[in-house]
mmCIF file with all atom_site columns, C-alpha atoms in Angstrom:
data_model
loop_
_atom_site.group_PDB
_atom_site.id
_atom_site.type_symbol
_atom_site.label_atom_id
_atom_site.label_alt_id
_atom_site.label_comp_id
_atom_site.label_asym_id
_atom_site.label_entity_id
_atom_site.label_seq_id
_atom_site.pdbx_PDB_ins_code
_atom_site.Cartn_x
_atom_site.Cartn_y
_atom_site.Cartn_z
_atom_site.occupancy
_atom_site.B_iso_or_equiv
_atom_site.pdbx_formal_charge
_atom_site.auth_seq_id
_atom_site.auth_comp_id
_atom_site.auth_asym_id
_atom_site.auth_atom_id
_atom_site.pdbx_PDB_model_num
ATOM 1   C CA . MET U 1 1   ? -114.597 8.127   13.674  1.00 52.00 ? 25  MET U CA 1
ATOM 2   C CA . THR U 1 2   ? -115.026 5.500   10.967  1.00 55.00 ? 26  THR U CA 1
ATOM 3   C CA . ALA U 1 3   ? -112.090 3.683   9.404   1.00 52.00 ? 27  ALA U CA 1
ATOM 4   C CA . ARG U 1 4   ? -111.400 4.393   5.733   1.00 56.00 ? 28  ARG U CA 1
ATOM 5   C CA . ARG U 1 5   ? -110.959 1.453   3.438   1.00 58.00 ? 29  ARG U CA 1
ATOM 6   C CA . ALA U 1 6   ? -107.670 1.398   1.610   1.00 54.00 ? 30  ALA U CA 1
ATOM 7   C CA . ARG U 1 7   ? -107.909 2.022   -2.089  1.00 62.00 ? 31  ARG U CA 1
ATOM 8   C CA . PRO U 1 8   ? -106.897 -0.918  -4.240  1.00 64.00 ? 32  PRO U CA 1
ATOM 9   C CA . GLY U 1 9   ? -103.387 -0.562  -5.662  1.00 71.00 ? 33  GLY U CA 1
ATOM 10  C CA . TRP U 1 10  ? -102.612 0.208   -9.288  1.00 69.00 ? 34  TRP U CA 1
ATOM 11  C CA . ILE U 1 11  ? -101.897 -3.449  -10.063 1.00 72.00 ? 35  ILE U CA 1
ATOM 12  C CA . ARG U 1 12  ? -105.231 -4.613  -8.649  1.00 74.00 ? 36  ARG U CA 1
ATOM 13  C CA . ARG U 1 13  ? -107.104 -1.931  -10.558 1.00 72.00 ? 37  ARG U CA 1
ATOM 14  C CA . ASN U 1 14  ? -105.460 -2.997  -13.841 1.00 74.00 ? 38  ASN U CA 1
ATOM 15  C CA . THR U 1 15  ? -105.384 -6.760  -13.397 1.00 79.00 ? 39  THR U CA 1
ATOM 16  C CA . ILE U 1 16  ? -107.565 -7.459  -16.445 1.00 80.00 ? 40  ILE U CA 1
ATOM 17  C CA . ALA U 1 17  ? -105.563 -5.153  -18.703 1.00 73.00 ? 41  ALA U CA 1
ATOM 18  C CA . LEU U 1 18  ? -102.278 -6.679  -17.540 1.00 71.00 ? 42  LEU U CA 1
ATOM 19  C CA . ALA U 1 19  ? -103.574 -10.198 -18.034 1.00 76.00 ? 43  ALA U CA 1
ATOM 20  C CA . SER U 1 20  ? -104.643 -9.385  -21.579 1.00 77.00 ? 44  SER U CA 1
ATOM 21  C CA . LEU U 1 21  ? -101.181 -7.942  -22.310 1.00 73.00 ? 45  LEU U CA 1
ATOM 22  C CA . VAL U 1 22  ? -99.502  -11.066 -20.965 1.00 76.00 ? 46  VAL U CA 1
ATOM 23  C CA . LEU U 1 23  ? -101.527 -13.092 -23.446 1.00 76.00 ? 47  LEU U CA 1
ATOM 24  C CA . THR U 1 24  ? -101.580 -10.683 -26.400 1.00 77.00 ? 48  THR U CA 1
ATOM 25  C CA . VAL U 1 25  ? -97.890  -9.703  -26.668 1.00 73.00 ? 49  VAL U CA 1
ATOM 26  C CA . PRO U 1 26  ? -96.516  -13.273 -26.977 1.00 73.00 ? 50  PRO U CA 1
ATOM 27  C CA . LEU U 1 27  ? -99.374  -14.177 -29.333 1.00 73.00 ? 51  LEU U CA 1
ATOM 28  C CA . LEU U 1 28  ? -98.598  -11.228 -31.624 1.00 70.00 ? 52  LEU U CA 1
ATOM 29  C CA . GLY U 1 29  ? -94.891  -12.075 -31.505 1.00 68.00 ? 53  GLY U CA 1
ATOM 30  C CA . TRP U 1 30  ? -95.581  -15.706 -32.388 1.00 67.00 ? 54  TRP U CA 1
ATOM 31  C CA . TRP U 1 31  ? -97.911  -14.725 -35.207 1.00 66.00 ? 55  TRP U CA 1
ATOM 32  C CA . SER U 1 32  ? -95.350  -12.324 -36.713 1.00 65.00 ? 56  SER U CA 1
ATOM 33  C CA . VAL U 1 33  ? -92.500  -14.838 -36.509 1.00 60.00 ? 57  VAL U CA 1
ATOM 34  C CA . ARG U 1 34  ? -94.693  -17.598 -37.931 1.00 62.00 ? 58  ARG U CA 1
ATOM 35  C CA . SER U 1 35  ? -95.778  -15.392 -40.830 1.00 58.00 ? 59  SER U CA 1
ATOM 36  C CA . ASP U 1 36  ? -92.159  -14.460 -41.646 1.00 58.00 ? 60  ASP U CA 1
ATOM 37  C CA . TYR U 1 37  ? -91.091  -18.097 -41.385 1.00 55.00 ? 61  TYR U CA 1
ATOM 38  C CA . ASP U 1 38  ? -93.902  -19.261 -43.676 1.00 57.00 ? 62  ASP U CA 1
ATOM 39  C CA . SER U 1 39  ? -92.956  -16.614 -46.252 1.00 60.00 ? 63  SER U CA 1
ATOM 40  C CA . TRP U 1 40  ? -89.321  -17.687 -46.163 1.00 54.00 ? 64  TRP U CA 1
ATOM 41  C CA . TYR U 1 41  ? -90.153  -21.402 -46.194 1.00 60.00 ? 65  TYR U CA 1
ATOM 42  C CA . ASP U 1 42  ? -92.529  -21.110 -49.133 1.00 66.00 ? 66  ASP U CA 1
ATOM 43  C CA . ALA U 1 43  ? -89.945  -19.123 -51.118 1.00 67.00 ? 67  ALA U CA 1
ATOM 44  C CA . GLU U 1 44  ? -87.152  -21.649 -50.548 1.00 84.00 ? 68  GLU U CA 1
ATOM 45  C CA . PRO U 1 45  ? -86.689  -24.149 -53.405 1.00 90.00 ? 69  PRO U CA 1
ATOM 46  C CA . ARG U 1 46  ? -86.795  -27.580 -51.756 1.00 91.00 ? 70  ARG U CA 1
ATOM 47  C CA . ASP U 1 47  ? -89.198  -29.839 -53.695 1.00 94.00 ? 71  ASP U CA 1
ATOM 48  C CA . ALA U 1 48  ? -87.173  -31.223 -56.598 1.00 95.00 ? 72  ALA U CA 1
ATOM 49  C CA . VAL U 1 49  ? -88.892  -32.228 -59.832 1.00 97.00 ? 73  VAL U CA 1
ATOM 50  C CA . GLU U 1 50  ? -86.325  -34.625 -61.304 1.00 97.00 ? 74  GLU U CA 1
ATOM 51  C CA . VAL U 1 51  ? -85.796  -34.363 -65.064 1.00 97.00 ? 75  VAL U CA 1
ATOM 52  C CA . ALA U 1 52  ? -85.493  -37.738 -66.801 1.00 94.00 ? 76  ALA U CA 1
ATOM 53  C CA . ALA U 1 53  ? -83.210  -38.328 -69.779 1.00 84.00 ? 77  ALA U CA 1
ATOM 54  C CA . GLY U 1 54  ? -86.233  -39.197 -71.934 1.00 91.00 ? 78  GLY U CA 1
ATOM 55  C CA . GLY U 1 55  ? -87.992  -35.949 -71.061 1.00 96.00 ? 79  GLY U CA 1
ATOM 56  C CA . THR U 1 56  ? -90.138  -34.572 -68.248 1.00 97.00 ? 80  THR U CA 1
ATOM 57  C CA . ALA U 1 57  ? -93.219  -32.392 -68.748 1.00 96.00 ? 81  ALA U CA 1
ATOM 58  C CA . TYR U 1 58  ? -93.213  -29.253 -66.595 1.00 96.00 ? 82  TYR U CA 1
ATOM 59  C CA . GLN U 1 59  ? -94.475  -25.691 -67.015 1.00 92.00 ? 83  GLN U CA 1
ATOM 60  C CA . ASP U 1 60  ? -96.008  -26.351 -70.484 1.00 92.00 ? 84  ASP U CA 1
ATOM 61  C CA . ALA U 1 61  ? -92.712  -27.656 -71.873 1.00 95.00 ? 85  ALA U CA 1
ATOM 62  C CA . THR U 1 62  ? -90.840  -30.944 -72.086 1.00 96.00 ? 86  THR U CA 1
ATOM 63  C CA . TRP U 1 63  ? -87.424  -30.805 -70.449 1.00 96.00 ? 87  TRP U CA 1
ATOM 64  C CA . PHE U 1 64  ? -84.570  -33.133 -71.277 1.00 96.00 ? 88  PHE U CA 1
ATOM 65  C CA . ALA U 1 65  ? -81.339  -34.004 -69.485 1.00 94.00 ? 89  ALA U CA 1
ATOM 66  C CA . ALA U 1 66  ? -78.858  -31.139 -69.339 1.00 94.00 ? 90  ALA U CA 1
ATOM 67  C CA . SER U 1 67  ? -75.182  -31.466 -70.117 1.00 93.00 ? 91  SER U CA 1
ATOM 68  C CA . VAL U 1 68  ? -72.416  -29.713 -68.189 1.00 95.00 ? 92  VAL U CA 1
ATOM 69  C CA . GLU U 1 69  ? -68.990  -28.556 -69.355 1.00 94.00 ? 93  GLU U CA 1
ATOM 70  C CA . THR U 1 70  ? -66.403  -27.691 -66.722 1.00 95.00 ? 94  THR U CA 1
ATOM 71  C CA . ASP U 1 71  ? -63.767  -25.114 -67.651 1.00 92.00 ? 95  ASP U CA 1
ATOM 72  C CA . PRO U 1 72  ? -64.845  -24.752 -71.309 1.00 88.00 ? 96  PRO U CA 1
ATOM 73  C CA . SER U 1 73  ? -63.094  -22.425 -73.733 1.00 83.00 ? 97  SER U CA 1
ATOM 74  C CA . PRO U 1 74  ? -62.841  -19.486 -73.851 1.00 79.00 ? 98  PRO U CA 1
ATOM 75  C CA . ARG U 1 75  ? -61.346  -19.142 -70.390 1.00 78.00 ? 99  ARG U CA 1
ATOM 76  C CA . ALA U 1 76  ? -61.409  -15.352 -70.330 1.00 78.00 ? 100 ALA U CA 1
ATOM 77  C CA . GLY U 1 77  ? -64.319  -12.933 -70.484 1.00 79.00 ? 101 GLY U CA 1
ATOM 78  C CA . ARG U 1 78  ? -65.472  -11.139 -73.615 1.00 77.00 ? 102 ARG U CA 1
ATOM 79  C CA . THR U 1 79  ? -63.239  -8.183  -72.797 1.00 79.00 ? 103 THR U CA 1
ATOM 80  C CA . GLY U 1 80  ? -60.284  -10.392 -71.860 1.00 81.00 ? 104 GLY U CA 1
ATOM 81  C CA . THR U 1 81  ? -61.120  -10.289 -68.154 1.00 85.00 ? 105 THR U CA 1
ATOM 82  C CA . PRO U 1 82  ? -59.546  -13.294 -66.400 1.00 90.00 ? 106 PRO U CA 1
ATOM 83  C CA . LEU U 1 83  ? -61.545  -15.478 -64.034 1.00 90.00 ? 107 LEU U CA 1
ATOM 84  C CA . PRO U 1 84  ? -61.209  -14.578 -60.341 1.00 90.00 ? 108 PRO U CA 1
ATOM 85  C CA . ASP U 1 85  ? -58.628  -16.675 -58.492 1.00 92.00 ? 109 ASP U CA 1
ATOM 86  C CA . GLY U 1 86  ? -59.908  -20.016 -57.223 1.00 94.00 ? 110 GLY U CA 1
ATOM 87  C CA . THR U 1 87  ? -62.903  -20.095 -59.581 1.00 93.00 ? 111 THR U CA 1
ATOM 88  C CA . THR U 1 88  ? -63.868  -22.161 -62.610 1.00 93.00 ? 112 THR U CA 1
ATOM 89  C CA . ARG U 1 89  ? -66.240  -21.463 -65.461 1.00 92.00 ? 113 ARG U CA 1
ATOM 90  C CA . VAL U 1 90  ? -69.106  -23.952 -65.906 1.00 94.00 ? 114 VAL U CA 1
ATOM 91  C CA . ARG U 1 91  ? -71.303  -24.010 -69.008 1.00 92.00 ? 115 ARG U CA 1
ATOM 92  C CA . VAL U 1 92  ? -74.675  -25.786 -68.856 1.00 94.00 ? 116 VAL U CA 1
ATOM 93  C CA . TYR U 1 93  ? -76.724  -26.787 -71.903 1.00 92.00 ? 117 TYR U CA 1
ATOM 94  C CA . PHE U 1 94  ? -80.456  -27.006 -71.181 1.00 93.00 ? 118 PHE U CA 1
ATOM 95  C CA . ARG U 1 95  ? -82.688  -28.738 -73.756 1.00 92.00 ? 119 ARG U CA 1
ATOM 96  C CA . LEU U 1 96  ? -86.449  -28.266 -73.950 1.00 94.00 ? 120 LEU U CA 1
ATOM 97  C CA . GLN U 1 97  ? -89.351  -28.479 -76.355 1.00 94.00 ? 121 GLN U CA 1
ATOM 98  C CA . VAL U 1 98  ? -92.763  -26.818 -76.603 1.00 93.00 ? 122 VAL U CA 1
ATOM 99  C CA . ASP U 1 99  ? -95.720  -27.952 -78.667 1.00 94.00 ? 123 ASP U CA 1
ATOM 100 C CA . ASP U 1 100 ? -97.004  -24.388 -78.961 1.00 92.00 ? 124 ASP U CA 1
ATOM 101 C CA . VAL U 1 101 ? -94.492  -21.550 -79.301 1.00 89.00 ? 125 VAL U CA 1
ATOM 102 C CA . ALA U 1 102 ? -97.002  -19.162 -77.694 1.00 87.00 ? 126 ALA U CA 1
ATOM 103 C CA . LYS U 1 103 ? -96.556  -21.090 -74.440 1.00 86.00 ? 127 LYS U CA 1
ATOM 104 C CA . LEU U 1 104 ? -92.937  -19.953 -74.248 1.00 86.00 ? 128 LEU U CA 1
ATOM 105 C CA . GLU U 1 105 ? -94.228  -16.840 -72.503 1.00 84.00 ? 129 GLU U CA 1
ATOM 106 C CA . LYS U 1 106 ? -95.013  -18.964 -69.447 1.00 85.00 ? 130 LYS U CA 1
ATOM 107 C CA . LEU U 1 107 ? -91.339  -19.926 -69.262 1.00 88.00 ? 131 LEU U CA 1
ATOM 108 C CA . GLY U 1 108 ? -90.254  -16.320 -68.868 1.00 85.00 ? 132 GLY U CA 1
ATOM 109 C CA . GLY U 1 109 ? -88.915  -15.419 -65.459 1.00 87.00 ? 133 GLY U CA 1
ATOM 110 C CA . CYS U 1 110 ? -86.986  -18.647 -65.053 1.00 91.00 ? 134 CYS U CA 1
ATOM 111 C CA . LEU U 1 111 ? -83.818  -18.495 -62.982 1.00 92.00 ? 135 LEU U CA 1
ATOM 112 C CA . MET U 1 112 ? -80.982  -20.922 -63.670 1.00 94.00 ? 136 MET U CA 1
ATOM 113 C CA . HIS U 1 113 ? -78.792  -22.120 -60.832 1.00 95.00 ? 137 HIS U CA 1
ATOM 114 C CA . LEU U 1 114 ? -76.078  -24.606 -59.919 1.00 96.00 ? 138 LEU U CA 1
ATOM 115 C CA . ARG U 1 115 ? -76.484  -26.564 -56.679 1.00 95.00 ? 139 ARG U CA 1
ATOM 116 C CA . ALA U 1 116 ? -73.614  -28.202 -54.787 1.00 95.00 ? 140 ALA U CA 1
ATOM 117 C CA . ASN U 1 117 ? -73.941  -31.383 -52.732 1.00 92.00 ? 141 ASN U CA 1
ATOM 118 C CA . ASP U 1 118 ? -73.852  -29.343 -49.508 1.00 92.00 ? 142 ASP U CA 1
ATOM 119 C CA . GLY U 1 119 ? -76.909  -27.310 -50.582 1.00 88.00 ? 143 GLY U CA 1
ATOM 120 C CA . ARG U 1 120 ? -75.124  -24.120 -51.654 1.00 92.00 ? 144 ARG U CA 1
ATOM 121 C CA . THR U 1 121 ? -76.413  -22.565 -54.871 1.00 93.00 ? 145 THR U CA 1
ATOM 122 C CA . TRP U 1 122 ? -74.986  -20.203 -57.461 1.00 93.00 ? 146 TRP U CA 1
ATOM 123 C CA . ASP U 1 123 ? -77.163  -18.063 -59.711 1.00 89.00 ? 147 ASP U CA 1
ATOM 124 C CA . GLU U 1 124 ? -76.349  -16.496 -63.015 1.00 79.00 ? 148 GLU U CA 1
ATOM 125 C CA . SER U 1 125 ? -74.955  -13.110 -62.039 1.00 69.00 ? 149 SER U CA 1
ATOM 126 C CA . ILE U 1 126 ? -73.592  -9.868  -63.443 1.00 59.00 ? 150 ILE U CA 1
ATOM 127 C CA . LEU U 1 127 ? -70.116  -11.337 -62.981 1.00 61.00 ? 151 LEU U CA 1
ATOM 128 C CA . ASP U 1 128 ? -71.079  -14.338 -65.121 1.00 64.00 ? 152 ASP U CA 1
ATOM 129 C CA . ASP U 1 129 ? -72.430  -12.094 -67.906 1.00 76.00 ? 153 ASP U CA 1
ATOM 130 C CA . GLU U 1 130 ? -68.846  -11.214 -68.784 1.00 80.00 ? 154 GLU U CA 1
ATOM 131 C CA . PHE U 1 131 ? -68.227  -14.916 -69.464 1.00 81.00 ? 155 PHE U CA 1
ATOM 132 C CA . GLN U 1 132 ? -71.462  -15.733 -71.344 1.00 81.00 ? 156 GLN U CA 1
ATOM 133 C CA . ASP U 1 133 ? -70.983  -16.958 -74.895 1.00 78.00 ? 157 ASP U CA 1
ATOM 134 C CA . ARG U 1 134 ? -74.505  -18.113 -75.845 1.00 78.00 ? 158 ARG U CA 1
ATOM 135 C CA . PRO U 1 135 ? -78.052  -16.787 -75.457 1.00 73.00 ? 159 PRO U CA 1
ATOM 136 C CA . SER U 1 136 ? -79.417  -17.480 -71.991 1.00 77.00 ? 160 SER U CA 1
ATOM 137 C CA . GLY U 1 137 ? -82.935  -17.892 -70.612 1.00 81.00 ? 161 GLY U CA 1
ATOM 138 C CA . CYS U 1 138 ? -85.716  -20.439 -70.950 1.00 85.00 ? 162 CYS U CA 1
ATOM 139 C CA . THR U 1 139 ? -87.474  -18.869 -73.934 1.00 81.00 ? 163 THR U CA 1
ATOM 140 C CA . GLY U 1 140 ? -84.649  -19.263 -76.430 1.00 73.00 ? 164 GLY U CA 1
ATOM 141 C CA . GLY U 1 141 ? -83.638  -16.698 -79.023 1.00 65.00 ? 165 GLY U CA 1
ATOM 142 C CA . ASP U 1 142 ? -85.676  -14.080 -80.791 1.00 63.00 ? 166 ASP U CA 1
ATOM 143 C CA . ASP U 1 143 ? -84.135  -13.600 -84.240 1.00 61.00 ? 167 ASP U CA 1
ATOM 144 C CA . GLU U 1 144 ? -86.083  -15.047 -87.159 1.00 61.00 ? 168 GLU U CA 1
ATOM 145 C CA . LYS U 1 145 ? -83.039  -15.232 -89.424 1.00 61.00 ? 169 LYS U CA 1
ATOM 146 C CA . LEU U 1 146 ? -79.273  -15.318 -89.181 1.00 58.00 ? 170 LEU U CA 1
ATOM 147 C CA . GLN U 1 147 ? -78.843  -11.640 -90.033 1.00 58.00 ? 171 GLN U CA 1
ATOM 148 C CA . SER U 1 148 ? -78.645  -9.899  -86.698 1.00 54.00 ? 172 SER U CA 1
ATOM 149 C CA . TRP U 1 149 ? -77.370  -6.778  -85.025 1.00 54.00 ? 173 TRP U CA 1
ATOM 150 C CA . ARG U 1 150 ? -75.616  -9.113  -82.581 1.00 60.00 ? 174 ARG U CA 1
ATOM 151 C CA . ASP U 1 151 ? -72.123  -10.534 -82.934 1.00 66.00 ? 175 ASP U CA 1
ATOM 152 C CA . PRO U 1 152 ? -72.211  -12.570 -86.205 1.00 69.00 ? 176 PRO U CA 1
ATOM 153 C CA . GLN U 1 153 ? -70.608  -15.536 -84.410 1.00 69.00 ? 177 GLN U CA 1
ATOM 154 C CA . LEU U 1 154 ? -73.496  -15.636 -81.931 1.00 70.00 ? 178 LEU U CA 1
ATOM 155 C CA . ALA U 1 155 ? -76.339  -14.961 -84.368 1.00 69.00 ? 179 ALA U CA 1
ATOM 156 C CA . PRO U 1 156 ? -77.030  -18.663 -85.146 1.00 70.00 ? 180 PRO U CA 1
ATOM 157 C CA . TYR U 1 157 ? -77.730  -19.294 -81.478 1.00 72.00 ? 181 TYR U CA 1
ATOM 158 C CA . TYR U 1 158 ? -80.518  -16.706 -81.443 1.00 72.00 ? 182 TYR U CA 1
ATOM 159 C CA . LEU U 1 159 ? -82.837  -18.469 -83.885 1.00 71.00 ? 183 LEU U CA 1
ATOM 160 C CA . LYS U 1 160 ? -86.421  -18.713 -82.688 1.00 77.00 ? 184 LYS U CA 1
ATOM 161 C CA . PRO U 1 161 ? -87.557  -22.037 -81.214 1.00 86.00 ? 185 PRO U CA 1
ATOM 162 C CA . VAL U 1 162 ? -89.814  -24.164 -83.422 1.00 88.00 ? 186 VAL U CA 1
ATOM 163 C CA . ALA U 1 163 ? -92.896  -25.946 -82.065 1.00 92.00 ? 187 ALA U CA 1
ATOM 164 C CA . GLY U 1 164 ? -92.387  -29.675 -81.569 1.00 94.00 ? 188 GLY U CA 1
ATOM 165 C CA . LYS U 1 165 ? -88.613  -29.483 -82.012 1.00 92.00 ? 189 LYS U CA 1
ATOM 166 C CA . PRO U 1 166 ? -86.133  -29.538 -79.110 1.00 91.00 ? 190 PRO U CA 1
ATOM 167 C CA . PHE U 1 167 ? -84.007  -26.440 -78.765 1.00 89.00 ? 191 PHE U CA 1
ATOM 168 C CA . GLU U 1 168 ? -81.101  -25.564 -76.549 1.00 88.00 ? 192 GLU U CA 1
ATOM 169 C CA . THR U 1 169 ? -80.324  -22.685 -74.245 1.00 88.00 ? 193 THR U CA 1
ATOM 170 C CA . VAL U 1 170 ? -77.086  -22.203 -72.361 1.00 88.00 ? 194 VAL U CA 1
ATOM 171 C CA . ALA U 1 171 ? -76.136  -20.721 -69.010 1.00 89.00 ? 195 ALA U CA 1
ATOM 172 C CA . VAL U 1 172 ? -72.628  -19.938 -67.815 1.00 90.00 ? 196 VAL U CA 1
ATOM 173 C CA . PHE U 1 173 ? -71.625  -19.807 -64.157 1.00 92.00 ? 197 PHE U CA 1
ATOM 174 C CA . VAL U 1 174 ? -68.456  -18.906 -62.302 1.00 91.00 ? 198 VAL U CA 1
ATOM 175 C CA . VAL U 1 175 ? -68.114  -21.100 -59.206 1.00 93.00 ? 199 VAL U CA 1
ATOM 176 C CA . PRO U 1 176 ? -65.381  -22.076 -56.740 1.00 95.00 ? 200 PRO U CA 1
ATOM 177 C CA . THR U 1 177 ? -63.042  -24.612 -58.319 1.00 96.00 ? 201 THR U CA 1
ATOM 178 C CA . SER U 1 178 ? -63.560  -26.935 -55.341 1.00 96.00 ? 202 SER U CA 1
ATOM 179 C CA . VAL U 1 179 ? -67.209  -27.603 -56.343 1.00 96.00 ? 203 VAL U CA 1
ATOM 180 C CA . ALA U 1 180 ? -67.012  -27.251 -60.134 1.00 95.00 ? 204 ALA U CA 1
ATOM 181 C CA . GLY U 1 181 ? -66.993  -31.021 -60.646 1.00 95.00 ? 205 GLY U CA 1
ATOM 182 C CA . GLU U 1 182 ? -70.060  -31.738 -58.500 1.00 96.00 ? 206 GLU U CA 1
ATOM 183 C CA . VAL U 1 183 ? -72.544  -28.892 -59.071 1.00 96.00 ? 207 VAL U CA 1
ATOM 184 C CA . LYS U 1 184 ? -75.873  -29.851 -60.653 1.00 96.00 ? 208 LYS U CA 1
ATOM 185 C CA . PRO U 1 185 ? -78.108  -27.585 -62.772 1.00 97.00 ? 209 PRO U CA 1
ATOM 186 C CA . THR U 1 186 ? -81.472  -26.429 -61.445 1.00 97.00 ? 210 THR U CA 1
ATOM 187 C CA . ILE U 1 187 ? -84.161  -23.996 -62.626 1.00 96.00 ? 211 ILE U CA 1
ATOM 188 C CA . THR U 1 188 ? -86.667  -22.119 -60.491 1.00 95.00 ? 212 THR U CA 1
ATOM 189 C CA . TRP U 1 189 ? -89.694  -19.929 -61.112 1.00 94.00 ? 213 TRP U CA 1
ATOM 190 C CA . ALA U 1 190 ? -90.921  -17.578 -58.406 1.00 92.00 ? 214 ALA U CA 1
ATOM 191 C CA . THR U 1 191 ? -94.481  -18.611 -59.241 1.00 91.00 ? 215 THR U CA 1
ATOM 192 C CA . ARG U 1 192 ? -93.738  -22.323 -58.711 1.00 93.00 ? 216 ARG U CA 1
ATOM 193 C CA . LEU U 1 193 ? -91.689  -22.269 -55.522 1.00 93.00 ? 217 LEU U CA 1
ATOM 194 C CA . PRO U 1 194 ? -90.999  -24.330 -53.452 1.00 94.00 ? 218 PRO U CA 1
ATOM 195 C CA . GLN U 1 195 ? -90.726  -26.632 -56.495 1.00 95.00 ? 219 GLN U CA 1
ATOM 196 C CA . TYR U 1 196 ? -87.671  -26.558 -58.740 1.00 95.00 ? 220 TYR U CA 1
ATOM 197 C CA . LEU U 1 197 ? -86.445  -28.470 -61.766 1.00 97.00 ? 221 LEU U CA 1
ATOM 198 C CA . ALA U 1 198 ? -83.440  -30.669 -60.907 1.00 97.00 ? 222 ALA U CA 1
ATOM 199 C CA . PHE U 1 199 ? -81.205  -31.979 -63.686 1.00 96.00 ? 223 PHE U CA 1
ATOM 200 C CA . PRO U 1 200 ? -78.996  -35.006 -62.961 1.00 89.00 ? 224 PRO U CA 1
ATOM 201 C CA . ARG U 1 201 ? -75.348  -34.741 -63.853 1.00 83.00 ? 225 ARG U CA 1
#
């Protein structure tokens, strides 16, 4: 009677497959995490383009120093809504100039923010819309004359920008009172991240 050889166990029969899993699963996990991290990192504004008082060329426009008003009048919203407790209204005046009005289209999609010293940022929001009192956005107004369907008091602010002449656009933010005196204006474009325009205060 001849002895039968023992069959190799399941683990021995699948050694190659198991080894490939040991290598593949961590590699796939690393690749997925790395991809997500790269997407987040590239979308995070971190490379400041500092705007000089005399003007800085960026995105087919020349940008000038911004000015900031803390707690400007009016102190209530357009419908009389009071500011939330512990908050302050901040109005920022951005000045820019284009040599060709057609290039204003490239400025569309800008997002205006305030950045505190600790890195926190505040965007223009639906809440802030209640407290806006000027046109907002990087492309300026779009009325060719003072007559407008808008509020007559605001109509002058909606005049179209003129090539070669600086014009102003305004953004209003509602931020915690504790940081209202330190926040600095910034502007981002999704197509230019991680760069952002940083305005000294």
